[in-house]
């Protein structure tokens, strides 16, 4: 077998990169389509006789435009990620923002129109064969509108949010992008970007980690008054909107986006809070291994052994394909196709954005994965993770466009699941005790991240929004609240916490999805539940897994779990049994 090429092919989607003429035309068409949709909506009047026909034709057009918009948005993401200096790509990012606002405007408008349709007509409407299978989303649209203000007011909020809300997020990124951290290395002082400096937090020498951590804290402290502004104002915009809509619970929006109940969220966190002891034990043992009394926040991710094994891109790819195959031949074939057709940008080079993502092109029925591969086992996990996302989209390709949209909590399920298959296989194939311990630790680290780090983010955000209702929360108070949240989430297992985490973590500044935290933990534990189920079922699980993924865009997560796993996720039992699987890793680790 030959070698896989680690750069992606975007030319087959639109030739010419960020100056592509074809893409320019494609974007112009979307603008036209949005106008058509607006016209259709304007004519849609609940008194008219052919209302049902009009809605059917609107939905048909909406599906097309949605595909085109997602396709364009994905292409722009790829362009801006592969080369951060590409000015044309940055211009396209702004265009996408404007396009997204007008598309969102159409959706809001449609929801309001649907809400105005009399109940009887509506029941007749959703039964139409052309709309078969999309009742859930249609009803969701209609219900959403019932919680909104008038169309005029919602459209005004939508328009104002471009500069008054989402702009705070851009402002945040601009400030972070300009920040520099001076770090002393071997007697000389080097200047680094935030991303580069943060990578040094996993250095082997504790003195280095401590130095980098302190320098980063200084950098965040210097800008903290600006970040207090960005965070407070975007939160203020959100709270004002909620107030006018008479929404009392700050979790209402994120729960709705994730199609989950408050009971489910509460059951999940409560199960986690009650089962933290094994992970506290792990942190204490790690302190012993590192020779300190108690770990500091910058020790949690420190390596305990040299991860010496490196895998070439092709070796990594072959390993993933092989491991996927033991579980699902279809998933393995898909991954192989993605490597062969160059759907993945993995080259280790300068000028790329950090991190990884997977984005789909529903019009072409393709996906693209972005990451930087340098040969570590953690890189292989990331690659498997993103392939899990890609496979999720792949099995949904032939569904109605409205049924292809799923929230982050279930999105992170498919990815974590794929990651888990590979992580377990890597542990199974470890050659030495040290290697096995290091790989097990890698896995436990994930549990610590989801049960402690993300829990802290959730607790902080909940408290912050409560205080923000009474006015501006200054940086010093944000620091206090952050440390309080971390102490609770880590159950006092650490010696030193990260007060500026509210500033350094981008996720608090994401405006498209509020509470960008609990869906990760949900996805992790939910996929563990599926994993346990799969191991029980053995070979028959492939088709069941596909069926589950295909339903992620058309039902609540409670119904999804009940239908496919026969589990009631509003109860703690489900979550506890998933946590037990993670605790087992800790037990094995402590025995080694
Ligand atoms: Zn992911």
Coordinates of C-alpha atoms and ligand atoms in Angstrom, one line a residue:
X1 CA 0.0 0.0 0.0
X2 CA 1.1 3.5 -0.8
X3 CA 1.5 6.5 1.4
X4 CA -1.3 8.9 2.2
X5 CA -0.8 12.6 1.4
X6 CA -1.3 14.8 4.5
X7 CA -2.7 17.8 2.7
X8 CA -6.3 18.2 1.7
X9 CA -7.9 18.8 -1.6
X10 CA -10.1 21.9 -1.8
X11 CA -9.7 22.4 -5.5
X12 CA -12.3 19.7 -6.3
X13 CA -14.9 21.6 -4.3
X14 CA -14.1 25.1 -5.7
X15 CA -11.0 25.7 -7.8
X16 CA -8.9 28.7 -7.1
X17 CA -8.9 29.0 -3.3
X18 CA -9.9 32.3 -1.7
X19 CA -10.1 34.0 -5.0
X20 CA -12.1 31.3 -6.7
X21 CA -14.5 32.8 -9.3
X22 CA -16.8 29.8 -9.1
X23 CA -17.1 30.3 -5.4
X24 CA -17.9 34.0 -5.8
X25 CA -20.8 33.1 -8.1
X26 CA -21.9 30.4 -5.6
X27 CA -22.1 33.1 -2.8
X28 CA -24.0 35.5 -5.0
X29 CA -26.5 32.7 -5.7
X30 CA -27.1 32.2 -2.0
X31 CA -27.8 35.9 -1.6
X32 CA -30.4 35.5 -4.4
X33 CA -31.9 32.4 -2.8
X34 CA -32.3 34.2 0.6
X35 CA -34.2 37.0 -1.2
X36 CA -36.5 34.3 -2.8
X37 CA -37.1 32.8 0.6
X38 CA -38.0 36.2 2.1
X39 CA -40.4 36.8 -0.8
X40 CA -42.0 33.5 -0.3
X41 CA -42.5 34.2 3.4
X42 CA -43.9 37.6 2.8
X43 CA -46.7 36.0 0.7
X44 CA -47.3 33.3 3.2
X45 CA -50.5 34.4 4.9
X46 CA -52.3 32.1 7.2
X47 CA -55.7 33.0 5.8
X48 CA -54.8 32.0 2.2
X49 CA -56.3 28.8 0.8
X50 CA -53.2 27.4 -0.7
X51 CA -51.2 27.9 2.5
X52 CA -50.2 24.2 2.7
X53 CA -48.7 24.3 -0.9
X54 CA -46.9 27.5 -0.1
X55 CA -45.3 26.1 3.0
X56 CA -44.3 22.9 1.2
X57 CA -42.6 24.9 -1.5
X58 CA -40.9 27.2 1.0
X59 CA -39.5 24.2 2.9
X60 CA -38.1 22.8 -0.4
X61 CA -36.3 26.0 -1.1
X62 CA -35.2 26.3 2.5
X63 CA -33.5 22.9 2.3
X64 CA -31.6 23.9 -0.8
X65 CA -30.5 27.2 0.6
X66 CA -29.5 25.5 3.8
X67 CA -27.3 23.1 1.9
X68 CA -25.7 25.9 -0.1
X69 CA -25.1 28.1 2.9
X70 CA -23.5 25.3 4.9
X71 CA -21.4 24.3 1.9
X72 CA -20.1 27.9 1.5
X73 CA -19.6 28.4 5.3
X74 CA -17.5 25.2 5.4
X75 CA -15.3 26.2 2.5
X76 CA -14.6 29.6 4.1
X77 CA -13.7 27.8 7.4
X78 CA -11.2 25.6 5.5
X79 CA -9.6 28.6 3.7
X80 CA -9.1 30.7 6.8
X81 CA -7.7 27.7 8.8
X82 CA -5.2 26.5 6.3
X83 CA -3.5 29.9 6.1
X84 CA -4.0 32.6 8.7
X85 CA -2.3 35.2 6.6
X86 CA -4.8 34.8 3.7
X87 CA -6.5 38.3 3.5
X88 CA -9.1 37.1 1.0
X89 CA -10.1 34.4 3.3
X90 CA -10.6 36.9 6.1
X91 CA -12.8 39.0 3.9
X92 CA -14.9 35.9 3.2
X93 CA -15.2 35.3 6.9
X94 CA -16.9 38.7 7.3
X95 CA -19.1 38.0 4.3
X96 CA -20.1 34.7 5.9
X97 CA -21.1 36.7 9.1
X98 CA -23.5 38.9 7.1
X99 CA -24.9 36.0 5.1
X100 CA -25.5 34.0 8.3
X101 CA -27.4 36.9 9.9
X102 CA -29.7 37.2 6.9
X103 CA -30.2 33.5 6.7
X104 CA -31.0 33.5 10.5
X105 CA -33.4 36.3 9.8
X106 CA -35.3 34.1 7.3
X107 CA -35.5 31.3 9.8
X108 CA -36.8 33.5 12.6
X109 CA -39.4 34.9 10.3
X110 CA -40.4 31.4 9.2
X111 CA -40.8 30.3 12.8
X112 CA -43.1 33.2 13.5
X113 CA -45.2 32.5 10.4
X114 CA -45.5 28.8 11.4
X115 CA -46.6 29.8 14.9
X116 CA -49.4 31.9 13.4
X117 CA -50.8 29.0 11.5
X118 CA -54.0 27.7 13.1
X119 CA -53.6 24.3 14.9
X120 CA -55.9 22.4 12.6
X121 CA -54.2 23.5 9.5
X122 CA -50.8 22.8 11.1
X123 CA -51.7 19.2 11.9
X124 CA -52.8 18.7 8.3
X125 CA -49.7 20.4 7.1
X126 CA -47.1 18.3 8.9
X127 CA -48.8 15.1 7.7
X128 CA -48.1 16.0 4.1
X129 CA -46.0 13.4 2.3
X130 CA -43.5 16.0 1.1
X131 CA -42.9 16.9 4.8
X132 CA -42.9 13.3 6.0
X133 CA -40.2 12.7 8.6
X134 CA -39.5 16.3 9.4
X135 CA -42.4 16.9 11.9
X136 CA -40.0 17.1 14.8
X137 CA -38.1 20.0 13.3
X138 CA -41.2 21.7 12.0
X139 CA -42.8 21.5 15.4
X140 CA -39.6 22.7 17.0
X141 CA -39.7 25.8 14.8
X142 CA -43.2 26.5 15.7
X143 CA -42.6 26.0 19.4
X144 CA -39.5 28.2 19.3
X145 CA -41.5 31.1 17.9
X146 CA -44.0 30.9 20.8
X147 CA -41.1 31.8 23.1
X148 CA -40.0 34.7 21.0
X149 CA -41.0 38.4 20.7
X150 CA -42.8 39.7 17.7
X151 CA -41.2 39.2 14.3
X152 CA -40.1 42.9 14.1
X153 CA -38.5 42.8 17.5
X154 CA -36.7 39.6 16.8
X155 CA -35.4 40.8 13.5
X156 CA -34.2 44.0 15.2
X157 CA -32.4 41.9 17.8
X158 CA -30.9 39.8 15.1
X159 CA -29.6 42.8 13.2
X160 CA -28.2 44.5 16.2
X161 CA -26.5 41.3 17.4
X162 CA -24.0 41.5 14.5
X163 CA -22.2 44.5 15.9
X164 CA -23.6 44.5 19.4
X165 CA -23.2 40.9 20.4
X166 CA -21.1 38.7 18.1
X167 CA -18.6 41.6 17.7
X168 CA -17.5 41.1 21.3
X169 CA -16.4 37.7 20.4
X170 CA -14.4 39.0 17.4
X171 CA -13.0 41.8 19.7
X172 CA -11.8 39.1 22.1
X173 CA -10.0 37.1 19.3
X174 CA -8.3 40.3 18.1
X175 CA -7.0 41.1 21.5
X176 CA -5.8 37.6 22.1
X177 CA -4.2 37.5 18.6
X178 CA -2.1 40.6 19.4
X179 CA -0.9 39.3 22.8
X180 CA 2.7 38.3 23.3
X181 CA 4.3 36.3 26.1
X182 CA 8.0 36.6 27.0
X183 CA 9.5 33.4 28.1
X184 CA 13.0 32.8 29.4
X185 CA 14.7 29.8 27.9
X186 CA 18.3 28.8 28.4
X187 CA 19.2 32.3 29.5
X188 CA 17.5 34.1 26.6
X189 CA 14.1 35.7 26.4
X190 CA 11.8 34.6 23.6
X191 CA 8.5 36.2 22.6
X192 CA 5.6 33.9 21.8
X193 CA 2.0 34.0 20.8
X194 CA -0.6 32.8 23.3
X195 CA -1.1 29.5 21.5
X196 CA 2.7 28.8 21.3
X197 CA 3.2 29.7 25.0
X198 CA 0.2 27.5 26.0
X199 CA 1.7 24.5 24.3
X200 CA 4.7 24.8 26.6
X201 CA 2.5 24.2 29.6
X202 CA 2.9 20.5 29.1
X203 CA 6.7 20.7 29.3
X204 CA 8.4 18.0 31.3
X205 CA 10.3 20.2 33.7
X206 CA 8.1 21.6 36.5
X207 CA 10.2 24.8 36.7
X208 CA 9.4 25.4 33.0
X209 CA 5.7 24.8 33.4
X210 CA 5.6 27.1 36.5
X211 CA 7.5 29.8 34.7
X212 CA 5.2 29.6 31.6
X213 CA 2.1 29.5 33.7
X214 CA 3.2 32.6 35.7
X215 CA 4.1 34.5 32.5
X216 CA 0.7 33.6 31.0
X217 CA -1.0 34.8 34.1
X218 CA 0.8 38.1 33.9
X219 CA -0.2 38.5 30.3
X220 CA -3.9 37.8 31.1
X221 CA -3.7 40.1 34.1
X222 CA -2.4 42.9 31.9
X223 CA -5.4 42.7 29.6
X224 CA -7.9 41.6 32.2
X225 CA -9.9 44.9 32.2
X226 CA -10.5 44.5 28.5
X227 CA -11.6 40.9 28.8
X228 CA -13.9 41.9 31.7
X229 CA -15.5 44.3 29.2
X230 CA -15.9 41.7 26.4
X231 CA -17.3 39.1 28.7
X232 CA -19.6 41.4 30.6
X233 CA -21.0 43.0 27.5
X234 CA -21.7 39.9 25.5
X235 CA -23.4 38.5 28.7
X236 CA -25.3 41.7 29.1
X237 CA -26.6 41.5 25.6
X238 CA -27.7 37.9 26.2
X239 CA -29.4 38.7 29.5
X240 CA -31.2 41.8 28.0
X241 CA -32.6 39.6 25.2
X242 CA -33.7 37.0 27.7
X243 CA -35.4 39.6 29.9
X244 CA -37.4 41.0 27.0
X245 CA -38.4 37.5 26.0
X246 CA -39.3 36.8 29.6
X247 CA -36.9 33.9 29.9
X248 CA -36.0 33.4 33.5
X249 CA -33.6 30.5 33.3
X250 CA -30.2 31.3 31.7
X251 CA -30.0 27.6 30.7
X252 CA -33.2 27.8 28.7
X253 CA -31.4 28.6 25.4
X254 CA -28.5 26.1 25.7
X255 CA -30.9 23.3 26.8
X256 CA -33.1 24.1 23.8
X257 CA -30.2 24.1 21.4
X258 CA -29.1 20.8 22.8
X259 CA -32.6 19.4 22.8
X260 CA -32.3 18.2 26.3
X261 CA -34.2 18.6 29.6
X262 CA -32.9 20.3 32.7
X263 CA -33.5 17.0 34.6
X264 CA -31.0 15.3 32.3
X265 CA -28.4 18.0 32.8
X266 CA -28.9 17.9 36.6
X267 CA -28.8 14.1 36.7
X268 CA -25.5 14.1 34.8
X269 CA -23.8 16.7 37.0
X270 CA -25.1 15.1 40.2
X271 CA -23.8 11.7 39.2
X272 CA -20.5 13.2 38.4
X273 CA -20.3 15.2 41.7
X274 CA -21.1 12.0 43.7
X275 CA -18.5 10.0 41.9
X276 CA -15.4 12.1 41.9
X277 CA -13.3 10.2 44.5
X278 CA -11.4 8.0 42.0
X279 CA -10.3 11.0 40.1
X280 CA -9.3 12.8 43.2
X281 CA -7.2 9.7 44.1
X282 CA -5.7 9.8 40.7
X283 CA -4.6 13.5 41.2
X284 CA -3.0 12.6 44.5
X285 CA -1.1 9.7 43.0
X286 CA 0.0 11.9 40.2
X287 CA 1.3 14.4 42.8
X288 CA 3.4 11.6 44.4
X289 CA 4.8 10.5 41.0
X290 CA 5.8 14.1 40.3
X291 CA 7.2 14.4 43.8
X292 CA 5.0 17.3 45.1
X293 CA 2.7 17.6 48.0
X294 CA -0.3 18.6 45.9
X295 CA -0.6 19.3 42.2
X296 CA -0.9 22.8 40.8
X297 CA -3.2 23.5 37.9
X298 CA -0.2 23.4 35.6
X299 CA 0.8 19.9 36.7
X300 CA -2.5 18.3 35.8
X301 CA -1.6 17.9 32.2
X302 CA 2.1 17.3 32.8
X303 CA 3.6 14.2 31.1
X304 CA 4.6 11.4 33.5
X305 CA 6.6 9.4 31.0
X306 CA 8.3 10.4 27.7
X307 CA 6.0 9.6 24.9
X308 CA 8.7 8.4 22.7
X309 CA 6.8 6.5 20.1
X310 CA 6.1 8.4 16.9
X311 CA 3.9 7.2 14.0
X312 CA 4.1 8.5 10.5
X313 CA 0.9 9.8 9.0
X314 CA 0.3 6.7 7.0
X315 CA 1.0 4.5 10.0
X316 CA -1.5 6.5 12.1
X317 CA -4.0 6.3 9.3
X318 CA -3.6 2.5 8.9
X319 CA -3.9 2.0 12.6
X320 CA -7.2 4.0 12.8
X321 CA -8.7 2.1 9.8
X322 CA -7.7 -1.2 11.3
X323 CA -9.2 -0.4 14.7
X324 CA -12.4 1.0 13.2
X325 CA -12.7 -2.2 11.3
X326 CA -12.8 -4.4 14.4
X327 CA -15.9 -2.5 15.4
X328 CA -17.5 -1.4 12.1
X329 CA -16.3 -2.3 8.6
X330 CA -18.4 0.6 7.2
X331 CA -16.7 3.1 9.4
X332 CA -13.3 1.7 8.4
X333 CA -14.1 1.9 4.7
X334 CA -15.3 5.5 5.1
X335 CA -12.1 6.5 6.9
X336 CA -10.0 4.8 4.2
X337 CA -11.9 6.7 1.5
X338 CA -11.3 10.0 3.4
X339 CA -7.5 9.3 3.5
X340 CA -7.4 8.3 -0.1
X341 CA -9.4 11.2 -1.4
X342 CA -7.5 13.7 0.6
X343 CA -10.3 15.0 2.8
X344 CA -7.8 15.7 5.6
X345 CA -5.4 18.6 6.1
X346 CA -2.9 17.3 8.6
X347 CA 0.5 18.7 7.5
X348 CA 2.7 20.1 10.3
X349 CA 3.7 23.5 8.9
X350 CA 3.7 27.2 10.0
X351 CA 0.8 29.5 9.2
X352 CA -2.0 27.1 10.1
X353 CA -4.5 27.8 12.8
X354 CA -4.1 25.6 15.9
X355 CA -6.6 23.0 16.9
X356 CA -8.7 20.6 14.9
X357 CA -12.2 20.5 13.4
X358 CA -14.4 18.7 10.9
X359 CA -16.7 20.5 8.6
X360 CA -19.2 19.2 6.1
X361 CA -20.2 20.1 2.6
X362 CA -23.7 18.9 2.3
X363 CA -24.1 20.0 -1.3
X364 CA -21.2 17.9 -2.4
X365 CA -21.8 15.3 0.3
X366 CA -18.2 15.5 1.4
X367 CA -16.4 16.5 4.6
X368 CA -13.0 18.0 5.4
X369 CA -10.9 17.5 8.5
X370 CA -8.4 20.0 9.7
X371 CA -5.6 19.3 12.3
X372 CA -1.8 19.3 12.7
X373 CA -0.3 15.9 12.8
X374 CA 3.2 15.5 14.3
X375 CA 3.1 11.8 15.0
X376 CA 2.1 11.5 18.7
X377 CA -0.5 9.1 20.0
X378 CA -2.6 12.1 21.0
X379 CA -2.5 13.2 17.3
X380 CA -3.9 9.8 16.3
X381 CA -6.7 10.3 18.9
X382 CA -7.5 13.7 17.4
X383 CA -7.6 12.3 13.9
X384 CA -9.9 9.5 15.0
X385 CA -12.1 12.1 16.8
X386 CA -12.5 14.2 13.7
X387 CA -13.2 11.1 11.6
X388 CA -15.9 10.2 14.0
X389 CA -17.6 13.6 13.3
X390 CA -17.1 13.0 9.5
X391 CA -18.7 9.6 9.7
X392 CA -21.7 11.0 11.6
X393 CA -22.3 13.4 8.7
X394 CA -21.7 10.7 6.2
X395 CA -24.5 8.4 7.5
X396 CA -26.9 11.4 7.4
X397 CA -26.1 12.6 3.9
X398 CA -29.2 11.2 2.3
X399 CA -31.6 12.6 5.0
X400 CA -33.8 15.7 4.6
X401 CA -31.7 18.8 5.1
X402 CA -33.8 19.8 8.1
X403 CA -33.0 16.5 9.8
X404 CA -29.3 16.8 9.3
X405 CA -28.8 19.5 12.0
X406 CA -27.8 18.1 15.3
X407 CA -26.5 19.8 18.5
X408 CA -23.1 19.8 20.0
X409 CA -23.9 17.2 22.7
X410 CA -24.7 14.5 20.2
X411 CA -22.1 15.7 17.8
X412 CA -19.4 15.1 20.4
X413 CA -20.8 11.6 20.9
X414 CA -19.8 10.2 17.5
X415 CA -16.4 11.8 17.7
X416 CA -15.6 10.6 21.3
X417 CA -16.9 7.2 20.4
X418 CA -14.4 6.9 17.5
X419 CA -11.6 8.2 19.7
X420 CA -12.4 5.6 22.3
X421 CA -12.1 2.7 19.9
X422 CA -8.6 3.9 19.0
X423 CA -7.5 4.8 22.5
X424 CA -8.5 1.4 23.9
X425 CA -6.7 -0.4 21.0
X426 CA -3.6 1.7 21.6
X427 CA -3.5 0.7 25.3
X428 CA -4.0 -3.0 24.3
X429 CA -1.0 -2.9 22.1
X430 CA 1.4 -1.1 24.5
X431 CA 4.8 -2.7 24.5
X432 CA 6.0 -1.8 28.0
X433 CA 4.5 -1.1 31.4
X434 CA 5.5 2.6 31.2
X435 CA 3.9 3.0 27.8
X436 CA 0.7 1.4 29.0
X437 CA 0.7 3.7 32.1
X438 CA 1.2 6.8 29.9
X439 CA -1.6 5.8 27.5
X440 CA -4.0 5.0 30.4
X441 CA -3.2 8.3 31.8
X442 CA -4.0 10.0 28.6
X443 CA -7.4 8.4 28.8
X444 CA -7.9 9.4 32.5
X445 CA -6.9 12.9 31.6
X446 CA -10.0 13.1 29.4
X447 CA -12.2 12.1 32.3
X448 CA -10.5 14.7 34.5
X449 CA -11.1 17.3 31.8
X450 CA -14.8 16.4 31.4
X451 CA -15.6 15.8 35.1
X452 CA -13.5 18.6 36.6
X453 CA -12.2 21.2 34.2
X454 CA -15.5 21.4 32.3
X455 CA -17.5 21.2 35.4
X456 CA -15.6 24.2 36.7
X457 CA -16.5 26.1 33.5
X458 CA -20.2 25.2 33.9
X459 CA -20.3 26.2 37.6
X460 CA -18.4 29.5 36.9
X461 CA -20.7 30.4 34.0
X462 CA -23.9 29.7 36.0
X463 CA -22.7 31.9 38.9
X464 CA -21.3 34.6 36.6
X465 CA -24.7 35.0 34.8
X466 CA -26.4 35.2 38.2
X467 CA -24.2 38.1 39.3
X468 CA -24.2 39.8 36.0
X469 CA -27.9 40.3 36.3
X470 CA -27.2 42.8 39.0
X471 CA -24.6 44.7 36.9
X472 CA -21.0 44.7 35.7
X473 CA -18.8 42.1 37.3
X474 CA -15.2 43.4 37.6
X475 CA -12.1 41.3 36.8
X476 CA -11.1 40.8 40.5
X477 CA -14.5 39.3 41.2
X478 CA -14.4 37.1 38.1
X479 CA -11.1 35.7 39.4
X480 CA -12.6 34.9 42.7
X481 CA -15.6 33.2 41.1
X482 CA -13.3 31.2 38.9
X483 CA -11.2 29.9 41.7
X484 CA -14.3 29.0 43.7
X485 CA -15.7 27.0 40.8
X486 CA -12.4 25.2 40.3
X487 CA -12.1 24.3 44.0
X488 CA -15.5 22.8 43.9
X489 CA -15.0 21.0 40.6
X490 CA -11.6 19.6 41.6
X491 CA -12.8 18.9 45.2
X492 CA -9.9 20.8 46.6
X493 CA -7.4 18.4 45.1
X494 CA -5.2 21.1 43.8
X495 CA -2.8 23.5 45.4
X496 CA -2.9 26.4 43.0
X497 CA -5.8 27.3 40.6
X498 CA -6.2 29.3 37.4
X499 CA -7.9 32.6 38.3
X500 CA -7.7 34.1 34.8
X501 CA -9.3 31.0 33.1
X502 CA -12.4 33.1 32.4
X503 CA -10.2 35.3 30.2
X504 CA -7.9 32.7 28.7
X505 CA -10.7 30.2 27.6
X506 CA -12.2 31.3 24.3
X507 CA -15.3 29.2 25.0
X508 CA -16.7 31.7 27.5
X509 CA -16.7 34.2 24.6
X510 CA -18.4 32.1 22.0
X511 CA -21.7 33.9 21.1
X512 CA -23.2 31.4 18.7
X513 CA -23.7 28.8 21.4
X514 CA -24.1 29.8 25.1
X515 CA -22.7 27.5 27.7
X516 CA -20.1 26.0 25.5
X517 CA -19.2 23.4 28.1
X518 CA -21.7 20.8 29.3
X519 CA -22.4 19.4 25.8
X520 CA -18.8 18.1 25.8
X521 CA -19.3 16.2 29.1
X522 CA -22.6 14.9 27.8
X523 CA -21.1 13.7 24.6
X524 CA -18.3 11.9 26.4
X525 CA -20.5 10.0 28.9
X526 CA -23.2 9.3 26.3
X527 CA -20.7 7.8 24.0
X528 CA -19.4 5.7 26.8
X529 CA -22.9 4.4 27.3
X530 CA -23.0 3.5 23.6
X531 CA -19.6 1.9 23.8
X532 CA -20.7 -0.3 26.7
X533 CA -23.8 -1.2 24.7
X534 CA -21.7 -2.0 21.6
X535 CA -19.4 -4.3 23.5
X536 CA -22.3 -6.2 24.8
X537 CA -24.0 -6.5 21.5
X538 CA -20.8 -7.4 19.6
X539 CA -21.0 -7.6 15.8
X540 CA -24.6 -6.6 15.4
X541 CA -24.1 -3.2 16.7
X542 CA -22.9 -1.5 13.4
X543 CA -26.4 -1.1 12.0
X544 CA -27.8 0.0 15.3
X545 CA -25.1 2.6 15.7
X546 CA -25.9 4.0 12.2
X547 CA -29.6 4.1 13.1
X548 CA -28.8 6.0 16.3
X549 CA -26.7 8.5 14.5
X550 CA -29.3 9.1 11.8
X551 CA -31.8 10.0 14.5
X552 CA -29.6 12.6 16.2
X553 CA -31.2 15.4 14.1
X554 CA -34.8 14.5 14.6
X555 CA -35.5 13.9 18.3
X556 CA -34.7 15.0 21.8
X557 CA -31.7 13.3 23.4
X558 CA -34.0 11.7 26.0
X559 CA -36.0 10.0 23.2
X560 CA -32.8 9.1 21.4
X561 CA -31.4 7.3 24.4
X562 CA -34.7 5.6 25.1
X563 CA -35.2 4.4 21.5
X564 CA -31.7 3.1 20.9
X565 CA -30.2 2.3 24.3
X566 CA -33.4 1.7 26.3
X567 CA -32.0 4.1 28.8
X568 CA -33.6 6.8 30.8
X569 CA -31.0 9.6 30.9
X570 CA -33.0 11.8 33.2
X571 CA -32.0 9.4 35.9
X572 CA -28.5 9.3 37.5
X573 CA -28.1 5.5 37.0
X574 CA -27.3 5.9 33.3
X575 CA -24.6 8.4 34.0
X576 CA -23.2 6.5 36.9
X577 CA -22.6 3.4 34.9
X578 CA -20.8 5.4 32.3
X579 CA -18.6 7.1 35.0
X580 CA -17.8 3.6 36.4
X581 CA -16.1 2.7 33.1
X582 CA -13.8 5.7 33.6
X583 CA -13.1 4.9 37.2
X584 CA -12.0 1.4 36.0
X585 CA -9.2 3.1 34.1
X586 CA -8.1 4.9 37.3
X587 CA -8.1 1.6 39.2
X588 CA -5.9 0.0 36.5
X589 CA -3.6 3.0 36.6
X590 CA -3.2 2.9 40.3
X591 CA -2.4 -0.8 40.2
X592 CA 0.4 -0.2 37.7
Ligands
LIG1 ZN1 -15.3 17.3 18.4

